[in-house]
XYZ file of C-alpha atoms in Angstrom:
217
model
C 5.210 28.296 -8.145
C 6.529 24.793 -8.881
C 4.010 23.217 -6.477
C 1.129 25.083 -8.149
C 2.364 23.964 -11.558
C 2.660 20.350 -10.375
C -0.879 20.366 -8.972
C -2.154 21.747 -12.270
C -0.467 18.965 -14.239
C -1.869 16.299 -11.898
C -5.343 17.760 -12.234
C -5.002 18.019 -16.011
C -4.124 14.326 -16.307
C -7.019 13.305 -14.054
C -9.638 15.219 -15.968
C -8.449 15.000 -19.563
C -8.461 11.198 -19.359
C -11.735 10.314 -17.600
C -13.184 6.820 -17.494
C -14.623 6.025 -20.945
C -18.301 5.149 -21.308
C -17.388 1.745 -22.764
C -15.347 1.019 -19.626
C -18.358 1.861 -17.491
C -20.533 -0.587 -19.408
C -17.845 -3.268 -19.178
C -17.599 -2.824 -15.423
C -21.369 -2.854 -14.999
C -21.601 -6.125 -16.947
C -18.726 -7.583 -14.929
C -20.538 -6.952 -11.653
C -23.798 -8.208 -13.163
C -22.123 -11.525 -13.982
C -20.597 -11.706 -10.522
C -24.015 -11.126 -8.973
C -25.541 -13.917 -11.023
C -22.748 -16.268 -10.015
C -22.950 -15.468 -6.315
C -26.737 -15.870 -6.346
C -26.224 -19.408 -7.671
C -23.764 -20.083 -4.850
C -26.253 -18.759 -2.286
C -28.945 -21.096 -3.620
C -26.609 -24.073 -3.416
C -24.861 -23.586 -0.081
C -26.111 -25.248 3.094
C -23.387 -23.965 5.397
C -24.633 -21.109 7.600
C -21.318 -19.269 7.926
C -20.628 -19.542 4.218
C -24.129 -18.249 3.486
C -23.577 -15.181 5.674
C -20.302 -14.427 3.890
C -21.889 -14.883 0.464
C -24.754 -12.539 1.342
C -22.272 -9.929 2.566
C -20.304 -10.251 -0.658
C -23.497 -10.045 -2.715
C -24.402 -6.771 -1.019
C -20.966 -5.343 -1.792
C -21.076 -6.406 -5.453
C -24.616 -5.051 -5.816
C -23.421 -1.676 -4.500
C -20.715 -1.529 -7.152
C -23.138 -2.502 -9.902
C -25.511 0.284 -8.811
C -22.600 2.711 -8.829
C -21.659 1.926 -12.414
C -25.295 1.915 -13.549
C -25.679 5.378 -12.041
C -22.490 6.558 -13.730
C -23.755 5.349 -17.120
C -27.025 7.187 -16.534
C -25.098 10.312 -15.569
C -22.872 10.265 -18.656
C -25.899 9.868 -20.922
C -27.428 12.984 -19.397
C -24.155 14.967 -19.279
C -22.175 14.532 -22.484
C -19.635 17.309 -21.919
C -15.883 16.774 -21.759
C -14.186 18.036 -18.648
C -10.721 19.594 -18.806
C -8.919 20.866 -15.723
C -8.060 24.558 -16.151
C -6.001 26.030 -13.314
C -7.245 29.510 -14.225
C -10.854 28.575 -13.423
C -10.415 25.767 -10.914
C -11.138 27.933 -7.863
C -14.843 28.278 -8.620
C -16.791 28.246 -5.378
C -20.326 28.242 -6.767
C -21.325 25.805 -4.015
C -20.008 27.926 -1.187
C -23.408 28.159 0.543
C -23.683 24.362 0.606
C -20.146 24.031 1.982
C -20.941 26.461 4.761
C -24.288 24.841 5.649
C -22.802 21.335 5.716
C -19.725 22.479 7.631
C -21.866 24.201 10.263
C -23.982 21.068 10.741
C -20.977 18.788 11.199
C -18.680 21.249 12.989
C -15.881 21.416 10.413
C -14.304 24.191 8.325
C -16.129 24.791 5.048
C -12.830 25.361 3.234
C -11.997 21.688 3.782
C -15.129 20.707 1.841
C -14.218 23.132 -0.937
C -10.716 21.690 -1.144
C -11.936 18.077 -1.249
C -14.548 18.944 -3.899
C -11.865 20.666 -5.957
C -9.476 17.742 -5.582
C -12.008 14.985 -6.281
C -14.004 16.236 -9.290
C -12.791 19.774 -9.992
C -16.081 21.102 -8.620
C -18.233 18.467 -10.334
C -16.811 19.043 -13.814
C -15.517 15.472 -14.203
C -17.022 13.919 -17.335
C -18.331 10.729 -15.709
C -18.153 11.451 -11.963
C -16.799 7.958 -11.379
C -13.184 6.876 -11.000
C -11.468 3.781 -12.332
C -11.426 2.511 -8.735
C -15.214 2.755 -8.474
C -15.550 5.981 -6.460
C -18.612 7.896 -7.533
C -20.470 11.166 -7.442
C -19.577 14.783 -6.797
C -17.361 13.955 -3.807
C -16.154 10.509 -4.982
C -17.409 8.013 -2.424
C -16.685 4.316 -2.618
C -20.025 2.447 -2.505
C -19.332 0.818 0.858
C -18.387 4.135 2.447
C -21.469 5.781 0.969
C -23.711 3.102 2.423
C -22.428 4.018 5.888
C -21.964 7.798 5.689
C -24.302 8.933 2.898
C -27.130 11.253 3.981
C -30.301 12.554 2.351
C -29.466 16.242 2.638
C -32.111 17.573 0.240
C -34.925 15.569 1.821
C -36.174 13.861 -1.328
C -36.296 10.433 0.297
C -33.101 8.955 -1.131
C -29.358 9.178 -0.565
C -27.641 9.817 -3.893
C -23.919 10.650 -4.337
C -24.792 12.191 -7.702
C -27.005 14.808 -6.042
C -24.846 17.730 -5.011
C -26.540 18.412 -1.654
C -26.335 14.774 -0.577
C -22.721 14.514 -1.714
C -21.448 17.604 0.091
C -23.290 16.947 3.359
C -22.184 13.300 3.267
C -18.574 14.363 2.752
C -18.911 16.669 5.747
C -20.379 13.792 7.757
C -17.535 11.462 6.789
C -14.749 13.993 7.348
C -16.188 14.987 10.722
C -16.536 11.375 11.850
C -12.959 10.531 10.894
C -11.273 13.408 12.703
C -12.036 16.793 11.139
C -14.620 17.734 13.784
C -11.817 17.447 16.359
C -9.326 19.345 14.232
C -7.472 16.240 13.040
C -7.526 17.046 9.321
C -4.708 14.659 8.421
C -6.556 11.631 9.797
C -9.784 12.674 8.091
C -8.082 13.034 4.729
C -6.246 9.746 5.177
C -9.613 8.066 5.750
C -10.962 9.753 2.633
C -8.024 8.639 0.505
C -5.149 6.489 1.789
C -2.467 8.673 0.232
C -0.136 11.119 1.966
C 0.203 13.033 -1.291
C -3.572 13.364 -1.528
C -3.722 14.847 1.957
C -0.970 17.342 1.201
C -2.675 18.462 -2.002
C -6.048 18.939 -0.318
C -4.502 20.859 2.581
C -2.666 23.058 0.101
C -5.933 23.882 -1.628
C -7.662 24.460 1.684
C -4.967 26.953 2.631
C -5.632 28.784 -0.626
C -9.337 29.142 0.204
C -8.567 30.254 3.739
C -6.238 32.959 2.452
C -8.331 34.144 -0.477
C -11.912 33.914 0.791
C -11.536 35.654 4.121
C -14.803 37.622 3.776
C -16.789 34.445 3.204
C -15.211 32.933 6.339
C -16.461 35.711 8.623
């Protein structure tokens, strides 16, 4: 009972105080300025190794700027306020997607449900971007998305704000980092470097295993 209450409080704090739209604009402008500055450095440098490092850094900064631009676009289209409600948090409306993605990447669909619940309370987060820069339904950092993001709905682009892409990409990432071999702890550690995070997700996964037995068969 105490653990359930604690998880509810944590979720409440995460979703009642989302990243403000003004913060998103500030971050977008910050990365825009950094891009402009690094482009000047690229034009001026004559050292090959320094140029390679600057180009790598430019790519990373550009990914963050795109992330915040996408978040601003998302908040303009979705102006609701998300509040974590423990009485409605176990809403598995995307269960078919979890199962399809899990089957493709050889993992348990309840792990995807638990991560989705933990990250954005089933996509009810107001901005779908964290203060750390993680974005979309399943909260990918831009660099991780560049490597593991997939075009699951076949529309020609990989977008963490499209639910199919996000869920299949999460399955891809979790599988690649250990879940396909049954090493859930390692997969969750890769997803978020926090022991507490892993324990919370595994607790939620256990709930889905115990309460959605028919869907598991």
